[in-house]
mmCIF file of C-alpha atoms and ligand atoms in Angstrom:
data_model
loop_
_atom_site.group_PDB
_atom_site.id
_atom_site.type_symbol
_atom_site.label_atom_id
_atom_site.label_comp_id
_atom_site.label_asym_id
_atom_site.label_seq_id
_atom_site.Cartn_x
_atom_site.Cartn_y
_atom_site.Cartn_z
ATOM 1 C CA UNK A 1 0.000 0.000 0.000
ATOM 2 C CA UNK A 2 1.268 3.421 -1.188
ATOM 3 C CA UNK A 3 -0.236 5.038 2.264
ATOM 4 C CA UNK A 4 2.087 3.051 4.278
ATOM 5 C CA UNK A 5 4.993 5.273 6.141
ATOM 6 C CA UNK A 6 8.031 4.772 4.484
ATOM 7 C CA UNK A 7 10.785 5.328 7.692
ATOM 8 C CA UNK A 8 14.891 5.163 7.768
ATOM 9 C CA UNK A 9 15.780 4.394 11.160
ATOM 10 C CA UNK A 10 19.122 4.506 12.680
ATOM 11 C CA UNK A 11 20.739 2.720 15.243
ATOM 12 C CA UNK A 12 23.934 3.608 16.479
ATOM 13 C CA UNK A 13 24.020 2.820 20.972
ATOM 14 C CA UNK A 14 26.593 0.390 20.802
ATOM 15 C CA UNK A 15 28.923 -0.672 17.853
ATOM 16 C CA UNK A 16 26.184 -1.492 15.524
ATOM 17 C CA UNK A 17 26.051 1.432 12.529
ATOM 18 C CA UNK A 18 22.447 0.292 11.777
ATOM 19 C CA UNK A 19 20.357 1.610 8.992
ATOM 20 C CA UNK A 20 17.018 0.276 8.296
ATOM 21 C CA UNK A 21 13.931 1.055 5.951
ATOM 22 C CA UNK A 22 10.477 -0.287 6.453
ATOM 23 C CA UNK A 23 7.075 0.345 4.956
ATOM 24 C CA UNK A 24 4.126 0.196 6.901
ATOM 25 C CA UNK A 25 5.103 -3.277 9.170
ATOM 26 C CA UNK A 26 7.431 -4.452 6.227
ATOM 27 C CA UNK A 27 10.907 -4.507 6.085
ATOM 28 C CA UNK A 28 13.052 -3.019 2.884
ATOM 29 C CA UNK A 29 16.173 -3.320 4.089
ATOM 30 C CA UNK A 30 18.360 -3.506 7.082
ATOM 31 C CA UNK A 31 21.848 -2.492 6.587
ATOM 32 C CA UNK A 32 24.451 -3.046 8.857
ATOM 33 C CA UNK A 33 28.191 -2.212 9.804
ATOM 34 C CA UNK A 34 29.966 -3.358 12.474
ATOM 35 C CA UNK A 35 33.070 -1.932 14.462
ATOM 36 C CA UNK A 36 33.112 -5.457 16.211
ATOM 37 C CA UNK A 37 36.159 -6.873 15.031
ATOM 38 C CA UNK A 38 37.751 -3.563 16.779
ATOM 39 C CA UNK A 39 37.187 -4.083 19.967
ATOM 40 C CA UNK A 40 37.621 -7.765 19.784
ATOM 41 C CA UNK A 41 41.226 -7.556 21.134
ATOM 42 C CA UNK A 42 40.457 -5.225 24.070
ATOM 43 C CA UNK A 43 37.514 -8.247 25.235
ATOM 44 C CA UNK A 44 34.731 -5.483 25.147
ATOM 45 C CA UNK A 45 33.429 -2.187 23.488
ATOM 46 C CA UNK A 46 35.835 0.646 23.772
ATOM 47 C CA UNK A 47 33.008 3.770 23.192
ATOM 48 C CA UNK A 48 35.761 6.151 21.540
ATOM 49 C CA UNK A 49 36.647 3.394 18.940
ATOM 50 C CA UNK A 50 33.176 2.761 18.237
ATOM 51 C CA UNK A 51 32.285 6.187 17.973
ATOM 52 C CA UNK A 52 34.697 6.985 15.368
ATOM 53 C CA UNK A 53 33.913 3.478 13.564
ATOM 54 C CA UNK A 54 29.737 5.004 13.164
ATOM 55 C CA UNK A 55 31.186 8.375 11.853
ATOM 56 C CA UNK A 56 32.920 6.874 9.263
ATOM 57 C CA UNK A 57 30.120 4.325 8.680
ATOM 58 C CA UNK A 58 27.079 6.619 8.736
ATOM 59 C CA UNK A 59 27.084 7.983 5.139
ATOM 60 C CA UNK A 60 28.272 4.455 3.629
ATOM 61 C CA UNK A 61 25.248 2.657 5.437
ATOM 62 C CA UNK A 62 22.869 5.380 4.918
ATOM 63 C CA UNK A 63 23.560 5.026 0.983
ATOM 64 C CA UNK A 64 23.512 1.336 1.304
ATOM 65 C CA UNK A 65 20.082 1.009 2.304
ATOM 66 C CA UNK A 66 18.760 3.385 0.419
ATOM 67 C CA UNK A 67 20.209 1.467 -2.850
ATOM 68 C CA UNK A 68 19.305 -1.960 -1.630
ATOM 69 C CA UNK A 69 16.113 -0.664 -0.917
ATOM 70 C CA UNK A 70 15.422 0.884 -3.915
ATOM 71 C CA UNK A 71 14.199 4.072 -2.358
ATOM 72 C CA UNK A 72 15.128 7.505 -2.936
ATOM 73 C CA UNK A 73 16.044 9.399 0.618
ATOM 74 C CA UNK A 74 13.371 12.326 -0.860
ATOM 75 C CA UNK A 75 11.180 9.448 -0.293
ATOM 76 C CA UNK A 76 11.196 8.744 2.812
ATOM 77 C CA UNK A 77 8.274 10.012 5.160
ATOM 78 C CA UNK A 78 9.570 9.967 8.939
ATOM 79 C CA UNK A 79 13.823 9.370 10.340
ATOM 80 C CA UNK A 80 13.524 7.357 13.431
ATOM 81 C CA UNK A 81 16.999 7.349 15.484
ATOM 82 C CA UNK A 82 17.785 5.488 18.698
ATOM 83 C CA UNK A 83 18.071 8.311 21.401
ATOM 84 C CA UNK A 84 19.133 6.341 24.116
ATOM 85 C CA UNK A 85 19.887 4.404 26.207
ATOM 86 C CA UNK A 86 24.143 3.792 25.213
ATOM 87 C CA UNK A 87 27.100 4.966 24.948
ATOM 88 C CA UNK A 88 27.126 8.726 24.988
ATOM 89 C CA UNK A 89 29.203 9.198 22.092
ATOM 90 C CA UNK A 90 27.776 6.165 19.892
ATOM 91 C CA UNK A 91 24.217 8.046 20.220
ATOM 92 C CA UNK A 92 25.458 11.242 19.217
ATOM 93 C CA UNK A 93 26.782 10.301 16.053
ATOM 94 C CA UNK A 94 23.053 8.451 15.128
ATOM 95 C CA UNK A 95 21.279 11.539 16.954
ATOM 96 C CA UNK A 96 23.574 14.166 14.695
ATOM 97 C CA UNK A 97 22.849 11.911 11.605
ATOM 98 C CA UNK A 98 19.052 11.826 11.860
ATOM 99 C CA UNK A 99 18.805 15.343 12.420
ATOM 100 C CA UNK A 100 20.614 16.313 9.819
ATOM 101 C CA UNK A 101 18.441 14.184 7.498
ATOM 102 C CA UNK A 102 15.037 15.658 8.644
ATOM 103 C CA UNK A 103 16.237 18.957 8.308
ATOM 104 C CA UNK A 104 17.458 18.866 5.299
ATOM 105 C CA UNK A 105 14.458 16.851 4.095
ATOM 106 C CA UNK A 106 12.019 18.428 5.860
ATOM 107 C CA UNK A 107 10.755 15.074 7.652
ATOM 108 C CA UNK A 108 9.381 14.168 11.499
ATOM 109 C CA UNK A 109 12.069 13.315 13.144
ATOM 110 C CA UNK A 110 11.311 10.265 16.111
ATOM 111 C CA UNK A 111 13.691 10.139 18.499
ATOM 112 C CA UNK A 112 13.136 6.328 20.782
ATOM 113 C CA UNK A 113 14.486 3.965 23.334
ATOM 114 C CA UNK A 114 16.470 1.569 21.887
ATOM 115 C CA UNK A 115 15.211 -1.134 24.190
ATOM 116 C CA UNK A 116 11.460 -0.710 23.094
ATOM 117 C CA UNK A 117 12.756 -0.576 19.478
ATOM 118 C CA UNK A 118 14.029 -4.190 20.234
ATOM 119 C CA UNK A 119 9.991 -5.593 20.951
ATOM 120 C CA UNK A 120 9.004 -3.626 18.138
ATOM 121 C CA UNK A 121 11.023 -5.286 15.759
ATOM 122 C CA UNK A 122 9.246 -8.328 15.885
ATOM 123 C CA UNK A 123 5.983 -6.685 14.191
ATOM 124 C CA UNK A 124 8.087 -6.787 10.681
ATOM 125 C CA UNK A 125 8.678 -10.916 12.008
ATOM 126 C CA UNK A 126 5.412 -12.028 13.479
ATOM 127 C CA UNK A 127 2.812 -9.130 12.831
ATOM 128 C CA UNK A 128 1.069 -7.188 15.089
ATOM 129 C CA UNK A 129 2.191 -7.469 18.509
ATOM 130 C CA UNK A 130 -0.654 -8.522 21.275
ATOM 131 C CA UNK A 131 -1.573 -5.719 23.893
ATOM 132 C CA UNK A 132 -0.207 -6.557 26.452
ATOM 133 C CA UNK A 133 2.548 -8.814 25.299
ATOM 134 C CA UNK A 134 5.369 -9.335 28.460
ATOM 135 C CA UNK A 135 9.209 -8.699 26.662
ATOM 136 C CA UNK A 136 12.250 -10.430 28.123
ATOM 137 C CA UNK A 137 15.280 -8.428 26.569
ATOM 138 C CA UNK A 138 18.803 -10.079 26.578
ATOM 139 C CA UNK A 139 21.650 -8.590 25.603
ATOM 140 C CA UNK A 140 25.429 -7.323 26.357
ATOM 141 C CA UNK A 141 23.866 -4.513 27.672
ATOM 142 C CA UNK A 142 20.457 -5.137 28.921
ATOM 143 C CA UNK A 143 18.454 -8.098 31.256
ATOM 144 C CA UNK A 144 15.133 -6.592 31.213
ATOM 145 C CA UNK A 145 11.433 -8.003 31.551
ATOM 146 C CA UNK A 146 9.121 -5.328 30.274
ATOM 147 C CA UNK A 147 5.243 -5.497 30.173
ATOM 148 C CA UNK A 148 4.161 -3.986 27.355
ATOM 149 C CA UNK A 149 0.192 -2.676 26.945
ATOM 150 C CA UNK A 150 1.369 -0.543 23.806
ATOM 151 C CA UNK A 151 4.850 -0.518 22.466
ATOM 152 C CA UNK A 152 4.372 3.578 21.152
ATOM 153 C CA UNK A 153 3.992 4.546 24.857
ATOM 154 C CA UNK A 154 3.332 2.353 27.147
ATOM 155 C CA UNK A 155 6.260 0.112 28.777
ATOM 156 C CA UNK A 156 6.510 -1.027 31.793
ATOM 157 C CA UNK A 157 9.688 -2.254 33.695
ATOM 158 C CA UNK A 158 9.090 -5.256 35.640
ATOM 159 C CA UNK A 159 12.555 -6.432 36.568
ATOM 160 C CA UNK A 160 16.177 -5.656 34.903
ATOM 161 C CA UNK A 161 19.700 -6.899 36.179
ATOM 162 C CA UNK A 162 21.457 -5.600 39.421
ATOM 163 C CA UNK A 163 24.822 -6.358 37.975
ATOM 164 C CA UNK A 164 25.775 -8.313 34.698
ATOM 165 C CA UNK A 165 23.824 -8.462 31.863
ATOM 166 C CA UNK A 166 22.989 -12.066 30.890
ATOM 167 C CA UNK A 167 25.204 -11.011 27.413
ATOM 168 C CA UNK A 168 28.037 -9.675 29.328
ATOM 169 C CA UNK A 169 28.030 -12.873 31.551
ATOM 170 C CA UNK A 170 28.420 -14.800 28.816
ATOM 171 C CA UNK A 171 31.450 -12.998 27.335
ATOM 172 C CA UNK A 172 33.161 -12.958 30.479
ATOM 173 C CA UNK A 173 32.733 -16.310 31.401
ATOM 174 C CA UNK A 174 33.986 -17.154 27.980
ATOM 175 C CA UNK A 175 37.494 -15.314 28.726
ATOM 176 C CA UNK A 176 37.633 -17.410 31.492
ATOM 177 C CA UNK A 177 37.315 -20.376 29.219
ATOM 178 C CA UNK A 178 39.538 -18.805 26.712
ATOM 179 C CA UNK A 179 36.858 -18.687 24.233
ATOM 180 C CA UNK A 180 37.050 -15.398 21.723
ATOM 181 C CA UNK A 181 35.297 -12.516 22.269
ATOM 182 C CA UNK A 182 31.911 -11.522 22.157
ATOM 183 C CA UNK A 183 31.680 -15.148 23.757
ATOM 184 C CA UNK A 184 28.003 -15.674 23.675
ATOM 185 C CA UNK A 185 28.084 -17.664 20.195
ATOM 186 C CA UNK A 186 31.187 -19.451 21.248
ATOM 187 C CA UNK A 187 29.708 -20.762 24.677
ATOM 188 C CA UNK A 188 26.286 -21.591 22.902
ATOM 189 C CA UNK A 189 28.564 -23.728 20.355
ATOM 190 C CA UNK A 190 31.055 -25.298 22.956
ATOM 191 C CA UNK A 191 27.842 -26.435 24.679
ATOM 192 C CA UNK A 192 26.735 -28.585 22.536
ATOM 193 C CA UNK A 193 28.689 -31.238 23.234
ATOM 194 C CA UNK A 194 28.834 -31.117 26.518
ATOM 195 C CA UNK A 195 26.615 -31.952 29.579
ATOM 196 C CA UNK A 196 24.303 -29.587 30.828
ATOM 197 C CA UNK A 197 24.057 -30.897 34.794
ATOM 198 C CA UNK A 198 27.446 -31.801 34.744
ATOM 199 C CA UNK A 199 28.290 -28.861 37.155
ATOM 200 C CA UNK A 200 25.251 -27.424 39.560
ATOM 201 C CA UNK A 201 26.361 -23.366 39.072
ATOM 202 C CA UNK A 202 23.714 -21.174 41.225
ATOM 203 C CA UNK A 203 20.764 -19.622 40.086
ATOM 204 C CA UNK A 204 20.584 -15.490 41.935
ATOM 205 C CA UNK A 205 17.415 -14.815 42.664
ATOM 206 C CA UNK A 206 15.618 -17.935 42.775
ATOM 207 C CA UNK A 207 14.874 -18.459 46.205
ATOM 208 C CA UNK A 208 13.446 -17.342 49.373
ATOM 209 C CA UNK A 209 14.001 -13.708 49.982
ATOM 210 C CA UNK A 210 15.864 -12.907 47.139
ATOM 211 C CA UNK A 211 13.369 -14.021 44.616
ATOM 212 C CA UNK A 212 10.449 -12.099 46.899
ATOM 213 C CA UNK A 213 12.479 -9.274 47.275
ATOM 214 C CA UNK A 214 13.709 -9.656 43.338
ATOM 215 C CA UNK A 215 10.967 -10.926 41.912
ATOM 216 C CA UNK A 216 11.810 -10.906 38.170
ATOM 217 C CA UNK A 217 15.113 -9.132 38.826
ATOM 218 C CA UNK A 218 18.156 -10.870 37.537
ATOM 219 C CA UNK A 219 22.060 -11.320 39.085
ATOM 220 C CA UNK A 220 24.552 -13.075 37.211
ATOM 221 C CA UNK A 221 27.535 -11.822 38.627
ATOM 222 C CA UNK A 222 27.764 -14.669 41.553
ATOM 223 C CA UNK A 223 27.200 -17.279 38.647
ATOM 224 C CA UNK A 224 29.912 -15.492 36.637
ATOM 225 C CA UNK A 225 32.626 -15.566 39.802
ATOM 226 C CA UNK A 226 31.346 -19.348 40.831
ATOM 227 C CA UNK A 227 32.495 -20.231 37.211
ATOM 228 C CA UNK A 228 35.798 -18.178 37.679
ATOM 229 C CA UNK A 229 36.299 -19.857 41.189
ATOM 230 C CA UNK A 230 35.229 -23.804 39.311
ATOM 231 C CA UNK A 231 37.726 -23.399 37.040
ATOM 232 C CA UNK A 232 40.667 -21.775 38.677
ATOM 233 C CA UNK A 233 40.892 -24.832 41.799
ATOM 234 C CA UNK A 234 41.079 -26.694 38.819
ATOM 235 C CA UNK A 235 43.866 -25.330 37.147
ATOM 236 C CA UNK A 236 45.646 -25.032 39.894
ATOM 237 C CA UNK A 237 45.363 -28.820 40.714
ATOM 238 C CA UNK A 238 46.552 -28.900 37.279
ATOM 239 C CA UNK A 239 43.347 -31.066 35.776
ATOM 240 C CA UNK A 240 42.172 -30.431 32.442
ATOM 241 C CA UNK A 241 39.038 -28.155 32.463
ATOM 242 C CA UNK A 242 36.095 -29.882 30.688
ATOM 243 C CA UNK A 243 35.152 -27.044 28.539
ATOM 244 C CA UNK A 244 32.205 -27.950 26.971
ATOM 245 C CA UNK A 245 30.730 -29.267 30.305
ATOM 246 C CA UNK A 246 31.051 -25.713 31.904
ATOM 247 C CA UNK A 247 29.670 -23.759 29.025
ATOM 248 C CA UNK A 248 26.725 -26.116 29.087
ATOM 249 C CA UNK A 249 26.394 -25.735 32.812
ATOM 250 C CA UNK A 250 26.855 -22.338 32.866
ATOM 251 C CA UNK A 251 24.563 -21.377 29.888
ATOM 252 C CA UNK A 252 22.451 -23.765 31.611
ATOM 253 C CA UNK A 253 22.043 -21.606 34.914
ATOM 254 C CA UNK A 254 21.566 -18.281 32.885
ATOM 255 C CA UNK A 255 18.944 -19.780 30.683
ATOM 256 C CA UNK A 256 17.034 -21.421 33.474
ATOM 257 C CA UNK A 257 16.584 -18.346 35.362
ATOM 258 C CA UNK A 258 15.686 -16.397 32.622
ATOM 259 C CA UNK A 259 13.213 -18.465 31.468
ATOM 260 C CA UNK A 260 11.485 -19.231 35.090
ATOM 261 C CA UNK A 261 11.389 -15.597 35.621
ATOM 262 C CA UNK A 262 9.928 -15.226 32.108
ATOM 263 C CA UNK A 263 6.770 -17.503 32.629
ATOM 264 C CA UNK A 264 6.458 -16.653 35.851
ATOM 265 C CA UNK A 265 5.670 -12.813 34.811
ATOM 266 C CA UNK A 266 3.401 -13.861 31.714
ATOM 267 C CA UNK A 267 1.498 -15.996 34.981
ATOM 268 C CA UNK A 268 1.251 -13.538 37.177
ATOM 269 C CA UNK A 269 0.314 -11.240 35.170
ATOM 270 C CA UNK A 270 -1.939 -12.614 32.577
ATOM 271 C CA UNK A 271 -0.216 -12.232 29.274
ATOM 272 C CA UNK A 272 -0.194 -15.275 26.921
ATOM 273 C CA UNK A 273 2.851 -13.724 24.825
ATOM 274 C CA UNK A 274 6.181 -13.849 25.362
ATOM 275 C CA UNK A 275 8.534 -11.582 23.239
ATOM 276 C CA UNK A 276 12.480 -12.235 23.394
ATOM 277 C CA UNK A 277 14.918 -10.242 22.084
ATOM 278 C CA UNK A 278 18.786 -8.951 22.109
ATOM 279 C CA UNK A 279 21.755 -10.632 21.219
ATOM 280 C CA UNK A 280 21.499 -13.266 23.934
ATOM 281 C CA UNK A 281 18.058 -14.474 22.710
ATOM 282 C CA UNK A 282 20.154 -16.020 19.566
ATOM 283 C CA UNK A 283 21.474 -18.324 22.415
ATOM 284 C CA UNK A 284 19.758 -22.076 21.181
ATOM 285 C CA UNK A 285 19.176 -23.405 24.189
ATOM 286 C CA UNK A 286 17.709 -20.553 25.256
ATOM 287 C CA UNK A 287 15.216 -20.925 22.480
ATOM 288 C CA UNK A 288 14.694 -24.506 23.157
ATOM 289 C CA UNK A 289 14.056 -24.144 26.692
ATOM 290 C CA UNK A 290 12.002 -21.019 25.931
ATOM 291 C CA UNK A 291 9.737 -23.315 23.503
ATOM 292 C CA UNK A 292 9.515 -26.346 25.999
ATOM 293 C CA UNK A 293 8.559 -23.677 29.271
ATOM 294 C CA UNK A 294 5.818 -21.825 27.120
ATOM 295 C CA UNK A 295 3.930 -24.737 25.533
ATOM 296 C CA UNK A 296 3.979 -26.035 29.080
ATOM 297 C CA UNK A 297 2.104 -22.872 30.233
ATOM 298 C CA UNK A 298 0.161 -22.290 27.292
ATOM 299 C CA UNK A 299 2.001 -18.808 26.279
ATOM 300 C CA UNK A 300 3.103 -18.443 22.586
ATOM 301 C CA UNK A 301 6.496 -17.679 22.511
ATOM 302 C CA UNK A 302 8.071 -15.034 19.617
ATOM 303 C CA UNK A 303 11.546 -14.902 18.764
ATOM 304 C CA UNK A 304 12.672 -12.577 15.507
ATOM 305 C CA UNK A 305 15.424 -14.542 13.844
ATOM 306 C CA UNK A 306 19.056 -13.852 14.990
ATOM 307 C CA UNK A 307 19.513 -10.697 12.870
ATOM 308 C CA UNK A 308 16.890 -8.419 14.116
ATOM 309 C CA UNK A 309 17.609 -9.638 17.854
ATOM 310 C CA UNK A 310 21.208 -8.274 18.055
ATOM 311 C CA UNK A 311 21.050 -4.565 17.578
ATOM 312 C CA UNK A 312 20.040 -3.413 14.129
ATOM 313 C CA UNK A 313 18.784 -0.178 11.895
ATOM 314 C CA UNK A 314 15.329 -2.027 10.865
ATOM 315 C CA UNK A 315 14.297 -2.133 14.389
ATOM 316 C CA UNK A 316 14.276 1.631 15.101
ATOM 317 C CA UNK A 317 12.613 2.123 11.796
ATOM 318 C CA UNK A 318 9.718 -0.411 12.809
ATOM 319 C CA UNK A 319 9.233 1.290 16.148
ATOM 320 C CA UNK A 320 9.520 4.402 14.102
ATOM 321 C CA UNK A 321 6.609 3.757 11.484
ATOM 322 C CA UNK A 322 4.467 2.530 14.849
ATOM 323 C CA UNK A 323 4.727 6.237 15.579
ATOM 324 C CA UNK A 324 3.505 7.290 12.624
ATOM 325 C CA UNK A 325 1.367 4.953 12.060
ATOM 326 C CA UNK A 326 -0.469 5.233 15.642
ATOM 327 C CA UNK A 327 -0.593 9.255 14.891
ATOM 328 C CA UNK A 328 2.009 9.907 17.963
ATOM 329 C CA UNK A 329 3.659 13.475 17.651
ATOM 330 C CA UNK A 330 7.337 13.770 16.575
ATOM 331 C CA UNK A 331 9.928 14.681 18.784
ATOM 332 C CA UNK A 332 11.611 18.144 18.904
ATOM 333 C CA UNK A 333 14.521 18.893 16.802
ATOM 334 C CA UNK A 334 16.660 19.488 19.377
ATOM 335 C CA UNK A 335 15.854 15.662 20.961
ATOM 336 C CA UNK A 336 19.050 14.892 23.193
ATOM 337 C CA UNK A 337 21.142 12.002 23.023
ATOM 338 C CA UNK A 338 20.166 9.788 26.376
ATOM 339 C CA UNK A 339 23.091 7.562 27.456
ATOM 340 C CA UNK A 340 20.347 6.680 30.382
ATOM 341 C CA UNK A 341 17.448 7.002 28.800
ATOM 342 C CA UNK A 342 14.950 5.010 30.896
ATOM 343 C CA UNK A 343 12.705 2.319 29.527
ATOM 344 C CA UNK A 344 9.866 3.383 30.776
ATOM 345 C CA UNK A 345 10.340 6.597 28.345
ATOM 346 C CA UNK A 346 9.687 4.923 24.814
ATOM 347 C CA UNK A 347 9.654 8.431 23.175
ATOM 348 C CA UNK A 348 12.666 11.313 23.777
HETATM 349 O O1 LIG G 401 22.052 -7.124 21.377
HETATM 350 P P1 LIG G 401 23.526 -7.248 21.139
HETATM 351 O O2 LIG G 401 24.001 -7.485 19.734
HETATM 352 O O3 LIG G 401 24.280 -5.970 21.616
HETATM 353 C C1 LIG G 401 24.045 -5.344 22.832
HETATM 354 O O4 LIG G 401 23.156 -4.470 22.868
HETATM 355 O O5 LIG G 401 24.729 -5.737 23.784
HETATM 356 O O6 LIG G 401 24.032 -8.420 22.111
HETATM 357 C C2 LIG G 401 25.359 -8.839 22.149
HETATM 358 C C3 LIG G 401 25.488 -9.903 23.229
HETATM 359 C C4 LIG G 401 26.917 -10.316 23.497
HETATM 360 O O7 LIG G 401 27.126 -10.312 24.898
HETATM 361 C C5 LIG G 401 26.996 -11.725 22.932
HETATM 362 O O8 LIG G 401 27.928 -12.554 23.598
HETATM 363 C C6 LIG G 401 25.587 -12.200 23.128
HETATM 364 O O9 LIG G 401 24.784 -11.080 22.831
HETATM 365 N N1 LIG G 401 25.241 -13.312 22.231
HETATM 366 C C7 LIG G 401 24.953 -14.564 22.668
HETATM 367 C C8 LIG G 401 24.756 -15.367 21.509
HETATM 368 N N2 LIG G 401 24.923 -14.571 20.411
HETATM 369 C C9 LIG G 401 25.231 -13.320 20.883
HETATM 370 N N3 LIG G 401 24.859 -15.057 23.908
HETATM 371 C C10 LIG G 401 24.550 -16.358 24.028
HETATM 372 N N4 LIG G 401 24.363 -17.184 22.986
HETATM 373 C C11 LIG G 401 24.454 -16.749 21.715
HETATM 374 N N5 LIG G 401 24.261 -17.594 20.689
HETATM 375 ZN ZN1 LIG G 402 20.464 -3.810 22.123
#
């Protein structure tokens, strides 16, 4: 349909240059670069390199898109751009970019939280999204589990992480295992081969007062130093470290917990829809478990495929043409980049 919003959204928090163009709830194209590789040998985002990496990517992408897309930028009816939450200097390069566009088009400009742009995406996936749908987001970054009653203005924060991201456990239990950075694919792959209940890691927040106090609050930083602790008495006995059997036991712990918590939130309150997303939510057992809990409880379980999970352009874009879409006001030109943008804010 002609009438559909046409909208370029950018996504630029971490060290994804993202650039993505959808129509209506369809996705054109989602262009990506990554600074990845960069950072690789310094075992986690350094924000200066990556902010210098989307400069130079920006234009490149931009052009990309457009051309892959088959759409002229004259074309395009709104510019969606991630305003926060990131890194301070990753946001302003997107922020700068997107401005610069609408002005110079003449376009709304819709500045949004990056983490409600990640439960949007799956509209372009799955279709409509179900009001209220309950979001479990996953990532280096982020352990969230959002309600969400509408994903344009209403989310609602029902638990996040009180130290280490599930996606930043992974990575640094995977140093410890000498496993290449980011070490979430790498532990998800070691894993398969080996045994799951091999090792009995803990599970914060599971029990007793912590999980009433903590509800559907996550901690993986004990897990991450009872790895560290496993594996250094064993190297200092000098034994061989099973690696595959503490990836598996490890992934194990992170994927029970966030999958209990999960269901236990769609239970509580009511929602028959579960939405995962982020990098982490590529994990497979985490999808297999996921799939196994939910058709347990009855809840239908959505996953976008791998690409639109880890950070991407397409995702602001579809969160973008919501906007529109749903007749929601643009944000000011002078929007400010929000390194802490909350998540309850899905509009800057
Ligand atoms: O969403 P994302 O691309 O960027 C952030 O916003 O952080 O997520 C990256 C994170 C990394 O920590 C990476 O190790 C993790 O997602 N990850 C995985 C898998 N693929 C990526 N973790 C577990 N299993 C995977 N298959
Ligand atoms: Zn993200």
């Amino acid at each position: 349909m002609a009438d559909e919003p046409l909208v370029l959204g950018i996504e630029t928090s971490c060290d994804e240059t993202g650039v993505g163009i959808v129509r209506g709830e369809r996705l054109l194209v989602d262009a990506i670069a990554s600074s990845v590789d960069q950072h690789a040998r310094f075992g986690g985002v350094v924000p200066e390199v990556a902010s210098r990496a989307h400069l130079e990517a920006m234009v490149p992408t931009i052009e990309r898109a457009c051309r892959d897309a088959g759409v002229a930028l004259r074309d395009v009816d709104a510019i969606a751009v991630t305003a926060g939450p990131g890194l301070a200097g990753a946001l302003l390069v997107g922020v700068g970019a997107a401005k610069a566009l609408a002005v110079a088009l003449g376009k709304p400009l819709y500045g949004v939280n990056h983490l409600a742009s990640h439960v949007a995406v799956d509209i372009v996936e799955h279709g409509p999204l179900p009001e209220p749908a309950m979001a479990m987001l996953v990532s280096g970054g982020h352990s969230s589990l959002l309600l969400v009653p509408d994903v344009t203005h209403d989310v609602r924060s029902l638990g996040a992480t009180m130290d280490d991201a599930a996606g930043e456990a992974f990575d640094k239990v995977a140093r410890v295992l000498g496993l290449p950075f980011p070490g979430g694919p790498h532990i998800d792959r070691a894993a398969r081969e080996g045994n799951r209940i091999a090792i009995d890691f803990p599970r914060g927040f599971t029990s007793g007062r912590d999980l009433e106090r903590h509800r559907f609050d996550f901690s993986f930083s004990g897990l991450k130093t009872a790895v560290a602790r496993w594996v250094e008495t064993r190297q200092r006995a000098g034994e061989a470290i099973p690696v595959a059997d503490v990836a598996a036991s490890f992934q194990e712990a992170v994927v029970d917990v966030l999958t209990r918590k999960a269901l236990l939130a769609c239970k509580e309150h009511e929602v028959d829809h579960l939405l995962i997303g982020g990098g982490v939510a590529a994990n497979s057992r985490l999808r297999a478990l996921a799939q196994e809990r939910c058709d347990k409880a009855g809840v239908v379980l959505r996953v976008p495929r791998p690409e639109l999970c880890t950070d991407n352009g397409a995702m602001v874009a579809t969160l973008g043409a919501q906007m529109v879409l749903k007749g929601r006001a643009p944000s000011d030109l002078g929007l400010p980049a929000d390194s802490s943008m909350p998540v309850t804010l899905v509009q800057a």
